[in-house]
Structures are given as C-alpha cells and as structure tokens.
DNA sequence: TGCCCCCTGCAG
DNA sequence: CTGCAGGGGGCA
C-alpha cells in the first residue's frame, strides 16, 4: 500500500518506538517473508531507521541492517507493553478489526524487545519482506542500487526528467513518475493525484510533455505527497501507522478511485483506464 | 515494453 | 462469481 507518505510515517513511528531498544527475540512465522538469520539480530540494539523509496532500513548495533518492504498490505505495528491493548486501540477504528488483536493470522514476524515492546510485521497478501543485510553493502543491493532521487531533493528537476524521458521513447508519463528508478516513492495513488493536480493525462507519451508541464508536475508530486503526510497517509485498504491507526488521506482523494464521478473541477466525468497494468483514474476534460 | 504472478479479501 | 487492490520481479 504504502507509498512514500505512508512509509515515511511508519519510519517516524519506528524512530519514536524502537530506536535504542535491544532485540531480545525474533519469531518468524512465515519463512517466505523473512530472508536471513534471526540469530543475527538477537542482543543487538536498534541504532537508526531510514526510508529509501518505499522501503525501511533499520540499522542494528552489530553492523547488520533490516530492509523492510510493505508492498501492498504490509503493516508494522508496535505494542509498547504486551497485554496493554487499551492504549493502542484508543482512538482506533473499529472497522479495522484485523489489527485489533495482535498477533493475528496475518502476523508473520514478531520482534520482542528487552524493554517489553513488541513489533508486529503483518501482511495480508504476503507480498512484503524483511531482509537481513550488512549495512556496509546495503547500498549495493539490488533493492537499493537503482533507486532514483527522492522527490523532495533538488536532484528531481525538469532537466533530470527530460534526460530520463529522452531515453524512454514509448513510455507514458504516468509510468515515468511511478518508476522507482526515476523517482523514489511515488506509487499508484499519488501518481494519479499528481497528474490530476498538474492537468496532465496519464496516457500522454512522456516525450510529448512540455518542459513547463514537467515543472508543474514536479510541484504537484511534492504537493500531493506532502498532503498525504499531513493527513497521516491513505488507508483506502489496510494501511495503518505504528500504533495501528488509519490515516485520513483517502478522504481527500480528488481523482483516485473516483470512476464515474464528477471531476472536482466540474468539467467532466472521471474515467478509469489501465496504464502499466495499474488502475488509472483521470478526467479526460481537464487532463490533456 | 507488456503480461503474469506472488496472495487474500472484499465490493459489485 | 468476477474483478480489483498503496508493489514489483521475472519472463518473453
């Protein structure tokens, strides 16, 4: 699920909960999702947490690092103290039953900390993963080595995008901004929202998008991601933060999953098409 | 550059 | 029941 804003929120949640804590035990329930040896983690302290695109890096005191990808339905939920569910659920959403009682059938890895905290890695569809790497070689792993710039850095600019596009003749603009080797962290929802914001059709060939439009698009990507962060991420489906609570961004979507509804600009009806195998929503009237 | 697939659940 | 879902790897 998680795109940049959601993963960033989880990353910040980990900063506040597990940094400085010592791992006392690791329970792997689903081998498929855990690549490495649990024994490498026991007795180490969590030193720092980083986000790379939609992935989370957790650095441990022995030089190892965990690389976590939540893919579509992964969750990292922290319980301060086993047995005290009241705090986590206070203000939680009753509709989100499946994090109400952890661990549950979707809990695949459990980290127990010496201070009593417990971190649950849940994933309904089991697409996510946790991999154990060495910090020293993490940047060279296949997961991280080809990532494009973070959208909030100055490396993302019109010149950069024009250079990328000049090498990718037949690609649609939506595919460009969703490509993790071009921009880190933009996924399907924020791509649709960004293109709506910029008034650009997702179906446009990237090479036909003018420089001024790329400028606008970059602004929109940043604006939309920032809005997602401000609203605590989007929980259209299973996303929750470290406390198991949903975000509110889904209540602020302008175009994503608004098929058949009136365009917020009042000019047309939102249409759904498929681009790069992903459901794509746009207004044919104001996105050209 | 485009499918199919990993997996499970839910809406229509 | 069919189709679809915040991702992305592997294959032709």
PDB file of C-alpha atoms (C1' of nucleotides) in Angstrom:
ATOM      1  CA  UNK A   1       0.000   0.000   0.000  1.00  0.00           C
ATOM      2  CA  UNK A   2       2.246   2.143   1.308  1.00  0.00           C
ATOM      3  CA  UNK A   3       3.763   4.786  -0.885  1.00  0.00           C
ATOM      4  CA  UNK A   4       6.198   7.436   0.245  1.00  0.00           C
ATOM      5  CA  UNK A   5       3.937   9.226   2.783  1.00  0.00           C
ATOM      6  CA  UNK A   6       2.740   6.046   4.449  1.00  0.00           C
ATOM      7  CA  UNK A   7       6.210   4.528   4.650  1.00  0.00           C
ATOM      8  CA  UNK A   8       7.634   7.806   5.956  1.00  0.00           C
ATOM      9  CA  UNK A   9       5.010   7.849   8.716  1.00  0.00           C
ATOM     10  CA  UNK A  10       5.878   4.294   9.697  1.00  0.00           C
ATOM     11  CA  UNK A  11       9.570   5.230   9.637  1.00  0.00           C
ATOM     12  CA  UNK A  12       8.920   8.116  12.017  1.00  0.00           C
ATOM     13  CA  UNK A  13       6.891   5.805  14.227  1.00  0.00           C
ATOM     14  CA  UNK A  14       9.841   3.447  14.463  1.00  0.00           C
ATOM     15  CA  UNK A  15      12.081   6.397  15.385  1.00  0.00           C
ATOM     16  CA  UNK A  16       9.862   7.046  18.368  1.00  0.00           C
ATOM     17  CA  UNK A  17       9.400   3.473  19.483  1.00  0.00           C
ATOM     18  CA  UNK A  18      12.252   1.085  18.808  1.00  0.00           C
ATOM     19  CA  UNK A  19      15.392   3.206  18.344  1.00  0.00           C
ATOM     20  CA  UNK A  20      17.694   2.489  21.289  1.00  0.00           C
ATOM     21  CA  UNK A  21      15.907  -0.723  22.226  1.00  0.00           C
ATOM     22  CA  UNK A  22      17.570  -4.113  22.321  1.00  0.00           C
ATOM     23  CA  UNK A  23      16.101  -7.020  20.418  1.00  0.00           C
ATOM     24  CA  UNK A  24      15.520  -9.907  22.793  1.00  0.00           C
ATOM     25  CA  UNK A  25      13.775 -12.300  20.454  1.00  0.00           C
ATOM     26  CA  UNK A  26      12.502 -12.759  16.917  1.00  0.00           C
ATOM     27  CA  UNK A  27       9.685 -15.091  15.961  1.00  0.00           C
ATOM     28  CA  UNK A  28       9.395 -15.900  12.282  1.00  0.00           C
ATOM     29  CA  UNK A  29       6.038 -17.450  11.493  1.00  0.00           C
ATOM     30  CA  UNK A  30       6.252 -17.234   7.724  1.00  0.00           C
ATOM     31  CA  UNK A  31       9.689 -18.082   6.383  1.00  0.00           C
ATOM     32  CA  UNK A  32       8.740 -16.745   2.954  1.00  0.00           C
ATOM     33  CA  UNK A  33       8.779 -13.170   4.198  1.00  0.00           C
ATOM     34  CA  UNK A  34      11.972 -13.281   6.256  1.00  0.00           C
ATOM     35  CA  UNK A  35      15.305 -13.609   4.480  1.00  0.00           C
ATOM     36  CA  UNK A  36      18.229 -14.115   6.807  1.00  0.00           C
ATOM     37  CA  UNK A  37      19.023 -15.495  10.240  1.00  0.00           C
ATOM     38  CA  UNK A  38      17.144 -14.326  13.292  1.00  0.00           C
ATOM     39  CA  UNK A  39      20.239 -15.113  15.329  1.00  0.00           C
ATOM     40  CA  UNK A  40      21.976 -12.139  13.672  1.00  0.00           C
ATOM     41  CA  UNK A  41      19.513  -9.827  15.422  1.00  0.00           C
ATOM     42  CA  UNK A  42      19.347 -11.155  18.957  1.00  0.00           C
ATOM     43  CA  UNK A  43      21.074  -8.976  21.522  1.00  0.00           C
ATOM     44  CA  UNK A  44      21.623  -6.083  19.103  1.00  0.00           C
ATOM     45  CA  UNK A  45      20.324  -2.569  19.607  1.00  0.00           C
ATOM     46  CA  UNK A  46      18.368  -0.580  17.060  1.00  0.00           C
ATOM     47  CA  UNK A  47      20.589   2.355  16.147  1.00  0.00           C
ATOM     48  CA  UNK A  48      18.736   4.211  13.420  1.00  0.00           C
ATOM     49  CA  UNK A  49      15.891   3.977  10.929  1.00  0.00           C
ATOM     50  CA  UNK A  50      15.869   5.270   7.351  1.00  0.00           C
ATOM     51  CA  UNK A  51      13.472   5.291   4.436  1.00  0.00           C
ATOM     52  CA  UNK A  52      14.568   4.575   0.878  1.00  0.00           C
ATOM     53  CA  UNK A  53      11.733   4.968  -1.633  1.00  0.00           C
ATOM     54  CA  UNK A  54       9.040   2.686  -0.176  1.00  0.00           C
ATOM     55  CA  UNK A  55      11.486   0.658   1.909  1.00  0.00           C
ATOM     56  CA  UNK A  56      12.582   0.953   5.516  1.00  0.00           C
ATOM     57  CA  UNK A  57      16.131   0.348   6.725  1.00  0.00           C
ATOM     58  CA  UNK A  58      16.688  -0.489  10.372  1.00  0.00           C
ATOM     59  CA  UNK A  59      20.340  -0.337  11.421  1.00  0.00           C
ATOM     60  CA  UNK A  60      21.482  -2.621  14.224  1.00  0.00           C
ATOM     61  CA  UNK A  61      24.459  -2.251  16.556  1.00  0.00           C
ATOM     62  CA  UNK A  62      26.319  -5.243  15.079  1.00  0.00           C
ATOM     63  CA  UNK A  63      26.565  -3.753  11.600  1.00  0.00           C
ATOM     64  CA  UNK A  64      23.575  -5.637  10.247  1.00  0.00           C
ATOM     65  CA  UNK A  65      20.542  -3.902   8.782  1.00  0.00           C
ATOM     66  CA  UNK A  66      16.963  -4.942   8.206  1.00  0.00           C
ATOM     67  CA  UNK A  67      15.459  -3.933   4.884  1.00  0.00           C
ATOM     68  CA  UNK A  68      11.682  -3.984   5.021  1.00  0.00           C
ATOM     69  CA  UNK A  69       9.198  -3.619   2.174  1.00  0.00           C
ATOM     70  CA  UNK A  70       5.498  -3.481   2.987  1.00  0.00           C
ATOM     71  CA  UNK A  71       4.404  -3.881  -0.656  1.00  0.00           C
ATOM     72  CA  UNK A  72       0.588  -3.687  -0.895  1.00  0.00           C
ATOM     73  CA  UNK A  73      -0.689  -4.757   2.510  1.00  0.00           C
ATOM     74  CA  UNK A  74       2.216  -4.862   4.928  1.00  0.00           C
ATOM     75  CA  UNK A  75       1.993  -3.300   8.380  1.00  0.00           C
ATOM     76  CA  UNK A  76       4.426  -2.602  11.176  1.00  0.00           C
ATOM     77  CA  UNK A  77       2.553  -2.187  14.430  1.00  0.00           C
ATOM     78  CA  UNK A  78       4.181  -1.561  17.783  1.00  0.00           C
ATOM     79  CA  UNK A  79       2.854  -2.579  21.154  1.00  0.00           C
ATOM     80  CA  UNK A  80       4.562  -0.777  23.997  1.00  0.00           C
ATOM     81  CA  UNK A  81       3.793  -3.402  26.502  1.00  0.00           C
ATOM     82  CA  UNK A  82       2.361  -6.806  25.879  1.00  0.00           C
ATOM     83  CA  UNK A  83      -1.100  -7.140  27.385  1.00  0.00           C
ATOM     84  CA  UNK A  84      -1.933  -3.445  27.307  1.00  0.00           C
ATOM     85  CA  UNK A  85      -4.076  -3.258  24.201  1.00  0.00           C
ATOM     86  CA  UNK A  86      -6.145  -0.366  25.520  1.00  0.00           C
ATOM     87  CA  UNK A  87      -3.595   2.278  24.639  1.00  0.00           C
ATOM     88  CA  UNK A  88      -3.083   1.114  21.103  1.00  0.00           C
ATOM     89  CA  UNK A  89      -6.775   0.801  20.421  1.00  0.00           C
ATOM     90  CA  UNK A  90      -7.796   4.087  21.986  1.00  0.00           C
ATOM     91  CA  UNK A  91      -8.989   6.220  19.111  1.00  0.00           C
ATOM     92  CA  UNK A  92      -8.509   3.329  16.745  1.00  0.00           C
ATOM     93  CA  UNK A  93     -11.003   2.458  14.073  1.00  0.00           C
ATOM     94  CA  UNK A  94     -13.443  -0.310  14.879  1.00  0.00           C
ATOM     95  CA  UNK A  95     -13.698  -1.124  11.179  1.00  0.00           C
ATOM     96  CA  UNK A  96     -10.059  -2.083  11.178  1.00  0.00           C
ATOM     97  CA  UNK A  97     -10.633  -5.266  13.137  1.00  0.00           C
ATOM     98  CA  UNK A  98      -7.634  -7.124  11.925  1.00  0.00           C
ATOM     99  CA  UNK A  99      -5.128  -5.113  13.899  1.00  0.00           C
ATOM    100  CA  UNK A 100      -7.329  -5.035  16.965  1.00  0.00           C
ATOM    101  CA  UNK A 101      -5.844  -8.163  18.414  1.00  0.00           C
ATOM    102  CA  UNK A 102      -2.220  -8.908  17.697  1.00  0.00           C
ATOM    103  CA  UNK A 103      -0.716 -11.205  16.792  1.00  0.00           C
ATOM    104  CA  UNK A 104      -3.327 -12.416  14.311  1.00  0.00           C
ATOM    105  CA  UNK A 105      -3.387 -14.725  11.311  1.00  0.00           C
ATOM    106  CA  UNK A 106      -1.620 -12.090   9.200  1.00  0.00           C
ATOM    107  CA  UNK A 107       1.260 -11.631  11.621  1.00  0.00           C
ATOM    108  CA  UNK A 108       4.335 -13.194  10.053  1.00  0.00           C
ATOM    109  CA  UNK A 109       7.256 -11.838  12.060  1.00  0.00           C
ATOM    110  CA  UNK A 110       7.361 -10.678  15.698  1.00  0.00           C
ATOM    111  CA  UNK A 111      10.209  -8.698  17.255  1.00  0.00           C
ATOM    112  CA  UNK A 112      10.371  -8.727  21.033  1.00  0.00           C
ATOM    113  CA  UNK A 113      12.408  -6.046  22.746  1.00  0.00           C
ATOM    114  CA  UNK A 114      14.175  -6.286  26.068  1.00  0.00           C
ATOM    115  CA  UNK A 115      12.181  -3.341  27.432  1.00  0.00           C
ATOM    116  CA  UNK A 116       8.900  -5.155  26.800  1.00  0.00           C
ATOM    117  CA  UNK A 117       7.939  -3.595  23.473  1.00  0.00           C
ATOM    118  CA  UNK A 118       6.746  -5.814  20.643  1.00  0.00           C
ATOM    119  CA  UNK A 119       6.846  -5.021  16.937  1.00  0.00           C
ATOM    120  CA  UNK A 120       4.499  -6.968  14.664  1.00  0.00           C
ATOM    121  CA  UNK A 121       5.035  -7.364  10.942  1.00  0.00           C
ATOM    122  CA  UNK A 122       1.665  -8.193   9.392  1.00  0.00           C
ATOM    123  CA  UNK A 123       0.885  -8.731   5.737  1.00  0.00           C
ATOM    124  CA  UNK A 124      -2.436  -9.933   4.404  1.00  0.00           C
ATOM    125  CA  UNK A 125      -1.204 -10.710   0.908  1.00  0.00           C
ATOM    126  CA  UNK A 126       2.300 -11.792   1.898  1.00  0.00           C
ATOM    127  CA  UNK A 127       3.995  -9.723  -0.806  1.00  0.00           C
ATOM    128  CA  UNK A 128       6.154  -7.845   1.683  1.00  0.00           C
ATOM    129  CA  UNK A 129       9.502  -8.906   3.085  1.00  0.00           C
ATOM    130  CA  UNK A 130      12.161  -8.398   5.702  1.00  0.00           C
ATOM    131  CA  UNK A 131      15.749  -8.997   4.605  1.00  0.00           C
ATOM    132  CA  UNK A 132      18.872  -9.047   6.729  1.00  0.00           C
ATOM    133  CA  UNK A 133      21.848  -7.338   5.089  1.00  0.00           C
ATOM    134  CA  UNK A 134      25.154  -5.846   6.122  1.00  0.00           C
ATOM    135  CA  UNK A 135      24.982  -2.072   6.464  1.00  0.00           C
ATOM    136  CA  UNK A 136      28.265  -1.730   4.612  1.00  0.00           C
ATOM    137  CA  UNK A 137      26.911  -3.289   1.423  1.00  0.00           C
ATOM    138  CA  UNK A 138      23.271  -2.305   1.689  1.00  0.00           C
ATOM    139  CA  UNK A 139      23.522   0.444  -0.934  1.00  0.00           C
ATOM    140  CA  UNK A 140      24.763  -2.082  -3.478  1.00  0.00           C
ATOM    141  CA  UNK A 141      21.856  -4.492  -3.059  1.00  0.00           C
ATOM    142  CA  UNK A 142      19.521  -4.966  -5.982  1.00  0.00           C
ATOM    143  CA  UNK A 143      16.735  -3.371  -3.941  1.00  0.00           C
ATOM    144  CA  UNK A 144      18.571  -0.083  -3.416  1.00  0.00           C
ATOM    145  CA  UNK A 145      21.207   0.348  -6.078  1.00  0.00           C
ATOM    146  CA  UNK A 146      18.990   1.673  -8.878  1.00  0.00           C
ATOM    147  CA  UNK A 147      16.635   3.943  -6.960  1.00  0.00           C
ATOM    148  CA  UNK A 148      16.010   7.378  -8.418  1.00  0.00           C
ATOM    149  CA  UNK A 149      16.129  10.592  -6.382  1.00  0.00           C
ATOM    150  CA  UNK A 150      13.777  11.270  -3.525  1.00  0.00           C
ATOM    151  CA  UNK A 151      11.054  13.652  -4.760  1.00  0.00           C
ATOM    152  CA  UNK A 152      11.915  16.254  -2.131  1.00  0.00           C
ATOM    153  CA  UNK A 153      15.546  16.601  -3.221  1.00  0.00           C
ATOM    154  CA  UNK A 154      16.860  19.066  -5.800  1.00  0.00           C
ATOM    155  CA  UNK A 155      18.056  16.159  -7.945  1.00  0.00           C
ATOM    156  CA  UNK A 156      14.462  15.866  -9.098  1.00  0.00           C
ATOM    157  CA  UNK A 157      14.081  18.677 -11.606  1.00  0.00           C
ATOM    158  CA  UNK A 158      12.916  19.251 -15.190  1.00  0.00           C
ATOM    159  CA  UNK A 159      16.344  18.690 -16.723  1.00  0.00           C
ATOM    160  CA  UNK A 160      16.647  15.355 -14.977  1.00  0.00           C
ATOM    161  CA  UNK A 161      13.204  14.214 -16.104  1.00  0.00           C
ATOM    162  CA  UNK A 162      13.823  15.355 -19.680  1.00  0.00           C
ATOM    163  CA  UNK A 163      17.048  13.382 -19.725  1.00  0.00           C
ATOM    164  CA  UNK A 164      15.289  10.251 -18.473  1.00  0.00           C
ATOM    165  CA  UNK A 165      12.435  10.677 -20.909  1.00  0.00           C
ATOM    166  CA  UNK A 166      14.738  11.128 -23.883  1.00  0.00           C
ATOM    167  CA  UNK A 167      15.904   7.558 -23.308  1.00  0.00           C
ATOM    168  CA  UNK A 168      12.402   6.113 -22.922  1.00  0.00           C
ATOM    169  CA  UNK A 169      10.559   6.930 -26.103  1.00  0.00           C
ATOM    170  CA  UNK A 170       7.356   4.941 -25.855  1.00  0.00           C
ATOM    171  CA  UNK A 171       6.593   5.311 -22.181  1.00  0.00           C
ATOM    172  CA  UNK A 172       3.566   7.129 -20.824  1.00  0.00           C
ATOM    173  CA  UNK A 173       4.110   9.917 -18.346  1.00  0.00           C
ATOM    174  CA  UNK A 174       2.433   8.013 -15.521  1.00  0.00           C
ATOM    175  CA  UNK A 175       4.880   5.160 -15.940  1.00  0.00           C
ATOM    176  CA  UNK A 176       7.753   7.623 -15.690  1.00  0.00           C
ATOM    177  CA  UNK A 177       6.710   9.038 -12.345  1.00  0.00           C
ATOM    178  CA  UNK A 178       5.848   5.614 -10.913  1.00  0.00           C
ATOM    179  CA  UNK A 179       9.179   4.130 -11.942  1.00  0.00           C
ATOM    180  CA  UNK A 180      11.267   3.769  -8.777  1.00  0.00           C
ATOM    181  CA  UNK A 181      14.479   4.133 -10.755  1.00  0.00           C
ATOM    182  CA  UNK A 182      13.270   7.567 -11.889  1.00  0.00           C
ATOM    183  CA  UNK A 183      11.632   8.910  -8.709  1.00  0.00           C
ATOM    184  CA  UNK A 184      11.721   7.158  -5.341  1.00  0.00           C
ATOM    185  CA  UNK A 185       8.461   6.591  -3.570  1.00  0.00           C
ATOM    186  CA  UNK A 186       5.619   7.592  -5.895  1.00  0.00           C
ATOM    187  CA  UNK A 187       3.051   4.829  -6.316  1.00  0.00           C
ATOM    188  CA  UNK A 188      -0.296   4.404  -7.998  1.00  0.00           C
ATOM    189  CA  UNK A 189      -2.434   6.659  -5.825  1.00  0.00           C
ATOM    190  CA  UNK A 190      -0.081   9.621  -5.656  1.00  0.00           C
ATOM    191  CA  UNK A 191       0.748   9.279  -9.357  1.00  0.00           C
ATOM    192  CA  UNK A 192      -2.921   9.697 -10.269  1.00  0.00           C
ATOM    193  CA  UNK A 193      -3.368  12.555  -7.813  1.00  0.00           C
ATOM    194  CA  UNK A 194      -0.218  14.301  -9.067  1.00  0.00           C
ATOM    195  CA  UNK A 195      -1.242  14.084 -12.719  1.00  0.00           C
ATOM    196  CA  UNK A 196      -4.679  15.437 -11.877  1.00  0.00           C
ATOM    197  CA  UNK A 197      -3.088  18.293  -9.965  1.00  0.00           C
ATOM    198  CA  UNK A 198      -0.874  19.087 -12.960  1.00  0.00           C
ATOM    199  CA  UNK A 199      -3.664  18.739 -15.526  1.00  0.00           C
ATOM    200  CA  UNK A 200      -1.729  16.138 -17.489  1.00  0.00           C
ATOM    201  CA  UNK A 201      -3.293  12.966 -18.880  1.00  0.00           C
ATOM    202  CA  UNK A 202      -1.671   9.783 -17.586  1.00  0.00           C
ATOM    203  CA  UNK A 203      -1.900   8.484 -21.147  1.00  0.00           C
ATOM    204  CA  UNK A 204       0.317  11.174 -22.633  1.00  0.00           C
ATOM    205  CA  UNK A 205       3.578   9.891 -24.022  1.00  0.00           C
ATOM    206  CA  UNK A 206       6.269  11.256 -21.740  1.00  0.00           C
ATOM    207  CA  UNK A 207       8.213  12.647 -24.681  1.00  0.00           C
ATOM    208  CA  UNK A 208       5.221  14.834 -25.588  1.00  0.00           C
ATOM    209  CA  UNK A 209       5.086  16.506 -22.187  1.00  0.00           C
ATOM    210  CA  UNK A 210       6.484  20.032 -22.347  1.00  0.00           C
ATOM    211  CA  UNK A 211       9.145  21.348 -20.040  1.00  0.00           C
ATOM    212  CA  UNK A 212       6.733  23.740 -18.342  1.00  0.00           C
ATOM    213  CA  UNK A 213       4.355  20.862 -17.713  1.00  0.00           C
ATOM    214  CA  UNK A 214       7.143  18.817 -16.135  1.00  0.00           C
ATOM    215  CA  UNK A 215       7.859  21.731 -13.825  1.00  0.00           C
ATOM    216  CA  UNK A 216       4.226  21.780 -12.803  1.00  0.00           C
ATOM    217  CA  UNK A 217       4.188  18.000 -12.410  1.00  0.00           C
ATOM    218  CA  UNK A 218       7.182  18.017 -10.067  1.00  0.00           C
ATOM    219  CA  UNK A 219       5.485  20.710  -7.980  1.00  0.00           C
ATOM    220  CA  UNK A 220       2.330  18.607  -7.893  1.00  0.00           C
ATOM    221  CA  UNK A 221       4.131  15.411  -6.907  1.00  0.00           C
ATOM    222  CA  UNK A 222       5.616  17.236  -3.928  1.00  0.00           C
ATOM    223  CA  UNK A 223       2.334  18.897  -3.051  1.00  0.00           C
ATOM    224  CA  UNK A 224       0.329  15.689  -3.150  1.00  0.00           C
ATOM    225  CA  UNK A 225       2.904  13.665  -1.186  1.00  0.00           C
ATOM    226  CA  UNK A 226       3.025  16.421   1.406  1.00  0.00           C
ATOM    227  CA  UNK A 227      -0.756  16.383   1.672  1.00  0.00           C
ATOM    228  CA  UNK A 228      -0.621  12.627   2.189  1.00  0.00           C
ATOM    229  CA  UNK A 229       1.864  13.095   5.012  1.00  0.00           C
ATOM    230  CA  UNK A 230      -0.267  15.808   6.615  1.00  0.00           C
ATOM    231  CA  UNK A 231      -3.308  13.554   6.591  1.00  0.00           C
ATOM    232  CA  UNK A 232      -1.493  10.623   8.127  1.00  0.00           C
ATOM    233  CA  UNK A 233      -1.304   8.621   4.894  1.00  0.00           C
ATOM    234  CA  UNK A 234      -4.051   6.895   2.913  1.00  0.00           C
ATOM    235  CA  UNK A 235      -5.912   3.943   4.349  1.00  0.00           C
ATOM    236  CA  UNK A 236      -8.143   3.053   1.422  1.00  0.00           C
ATOM    237  CA  UNK A 237      -7.480  -0.519   2.406  1.00  0.00           C
ATOM    238  CA  UNK A 238      -5.151  -1.903   5.057  1.00  0.00           C
ATOM    239  CA  UNK A 239      -2.616   0.808   5.802  1.00  0.00           C
ATOM    240  CA  UNK A 240      -2.103   1.653   9.473  1.00  0.00           C
ATOM    241  CA  UNK A 241       0.610   3.542  11.306  1.00  0.00           C
ATOM    242  CA  UNK A 242       2.866   2.188  14.031  1.00  0.00           C
ATOM    243  CA  UNK A 243       0.022   2.470  16.534  1.00  0.00           C
ATOM    244  CA  UNK A 244      -2.339   0.504  14.339  1.00  0.00           C
ATOM    245  CA  UNK A 245      -4.352   3.570  13.377  1.00  0.00           C
ATOM    246  CA  UNK A 246      -5.588   4.501   9.934  1.00  0.00           C
ATOM    247  CA  UNK A 247      -4.752   7.648   8.002  1.00  0.00           C
ATOM    248  CA  UNK A 248      -7.226  10.130   6.536  1.00  0.00           C
ATOM    249  CA  UNK A 249      -5.809  10.887   3.100  1.00  0.00           C
ATOM    250  CA  UNK A 250      -8.377   8.652   1.402  1.00  0.00           C
ATOM    251  CA  UNK A 251     -10.957  11.282   2.351  1.00  0.00           C
ATOM    252  CA  UNK A 252      -9.017  13.846   0.334  1.00  0.00           C
ATOM    253  CA  UNK A 253      -8.519  11.981  -2.931  1.00  0.00           C
ATOM    254  CA  UNK A 254      -9.539  14.141  -5.861  1.00  0.00           C
ATOM    255  CA  UNK A 255      -9.310  11.581  -8.641  1.00  0.00           C
ATOM    256  CA  UNK A 256      -8.075   8.213  -7.346  1.00  0.00           C
ATOM    257  CA  UNK A 257     -10.916   5.668  -7.419  1.00  0.00           C
ATOM    258  CA  UNK A 258     -13.477   8.330  -8.369  1.00  0.00           C
ATOM    259  CA  UNK A 259     -14.510   6.489 -11.531  1.00  0.00           C
ATOM    260  CA  UNK A 260     -17.871   7.740 -12.866  1.00  0.00           C
ATOM    261  CA  UNK A 261     -17.988  10.687 -10.515  1.00  0.00           C
ATOM    262  CA  UNK A 262     -17.839  14.343 -11.471  1.00  0.00           C
ATOM    263  CA  UNK A 263     -14.378  15.801 -11.821  1.00  0.00           C
ATOM    264  CA  UNK A 264     -13.689  18.088  -8.842  1.00  0.00           C
ATOM    265  CA  UNK A 265     -13.065  20.874 -11.369  1.00  0.00           C
ATOM    266  CA  UNK A 266     -16.595  20.385 -12.671  1.00  0.00           C
ATOM    267  CA  UNK A 267     -15.555  19.761 -16.264  1.00  0.00           C
ATOM    268  CA  UNK A 268     -16.099  16.056 -16.864  1.00  0.00           C
ATOM    269  CA  UNK A 269     -16.593  12.542 -15.546  1.00  0.00           C
ATOM    270  CA  UNK A 270     -13.677  10.645 -14.059  1.00  0.00           C
ATOM    271  CA  UNK A 271     -12.565   7.779 -16.254  1.00  0.00           C
ATOM    272  CA  UNK A 272     -10.702   4.591 -15.360  1.00  0.00           C
ATOM    273  CA  UNK A 273      -8.163   3.066 -17.721  1.00  0.00           C
ATOM    274  CA  UNK A 274      -5.205   0.742 -17.256  1.00  0.00           C
ATOM    275  CA  UNK A 275      -1.672   2.094 -17.587  1.00  0.00           C
ATOM    276  CA  UNK A 276       1.292  -0.149 -16.973  1.00  0.00           C
ATOM    277  CA  UNK A 277      -1.079  -2.727 -15.561  1.00  0.00           C
ATOM    278  CA  UNK A 278      -2.377  -0.388 -12.877  1.00  0.00           C
ATOM    279  CA  UNK A 279      -5.833   1.096 -12.459  1.00  0.00           C
ATOM    280  CA  UNK A 280      -5.576   4.717 -13.528  1.00  0.00           C
ATOM    281  CA  UNK A 281      -8.058   7.486 -12.867  1.00  0.00           C
ATOM    282  CA  UNK A 282      -8.254  10.797 -14.698  1.00  0.00           C
ATOM    283  CA  UNK A 283     -10.546  13.457 -16.077  1.00  0.00           C
ATOM    284  CA  UNK A 284     -10.428  13.432 -19.889  1.00  0.00           C
ATOM    285  CA  UNK A 285     -11.712  17.016 -19.927  1.00  0.00           C
ATOM    286  CA  UNK A 286      -9.076  18.788 -17.868  1.00  0.00           C
ATOM    287  CA  UNK A 287      -6.161  16.359 -18.123  1.00  0.00           C
ATOM    288  CA  UNK A 288      -4.663  16.578 -21.573  1.00  0.00           C
TER     289      UNK A 288
ATOM    290  C1'  DT B   1       7.733  -2.883 -23.202  1.00  0.00           C
ATOM    291  C1'  DG B   2       3.753  -5.727 -21.591  1.00  0.00           C
ATOM    292  C1'  DC B   3       1.913  -9.724 -19.336  1.00  0.00           C
ATOM    293  C1'  DC B   4       1.649 -12.977 -15.420  1.00  0.00           C
ATOM    294  C1'  DC B   5       2.416 -13.914 -10.921  1.00  0.00           C
ATOM    295  C1'  DC B   6       3.057 -13.733  -5.844  1.00  0.00           C
ATOM    296  C1'  DC B   7      -1.621 -13.893  -2.070  1.00  0.00           C
ATOM    297  C1'  DT B   8      -6.014 -12.906   0.269  1.00  0.00           C
ATOM    298  C1'  DG B   9     -10.224 -10.479   0.853  1.00  0.00           C
ATOM    299  C1'  DC B  10     -13.906  -7.644  -0.352  1.00  0.00           C
ATOM    300  C1'  DA B  11     -17.207  -4.936  -3.340  1.00  0.00           C
ATOM    301  C1'  DG B  12     -20.230  -5.175  -7.038  1.00  0.00           C
TER     302       DG B  12
ATOM    303  C1'  DC C   1     -18.857 -15.319  -9.169  1.00  0.00           C
ATOM    304  C1'  DT C   2     -15.509 -11.866 -11.443  1.00  0.00           C
ATOM    305  C1'  DG C   3     -12.671  -8.192 -10.994  1.00  0.00           C
ATOM    306  C1'  DC C   4      -9.867  -5.368  -8.416  1.00  0.00           C
ATOM    307  C1'  DA C   5      -6.448  -3.834  -4.733  1.00  0.00           C
ATOM    308  C1'  DG C   6      -0.851   1.711  -1.939  1.00  0.00           C
ATOM    309  C1'  DG C   7       4.174  -3.173  -5.445  1.00  0.00           C
ATOM    310  C1'  DG C   8       7.338  -5.009  -8.220  1.00  0.00           C
ATOM    311  C1'  DG C   9      10.119  -9.190 -10.036  1.00  0.00           C
ATOM    312  C1'  DG C  10      10.554 -12.332 -13.908  1.00  0.00           C
ATOM    313  C1'  DC C  11       9.644 -13.635 -18.247  1.00  0.00           C
ATOM    314  C1'  DA C  12       9.026 -13.397 -23.434  1.00  0.00           C
TER     315       DA C  12
END
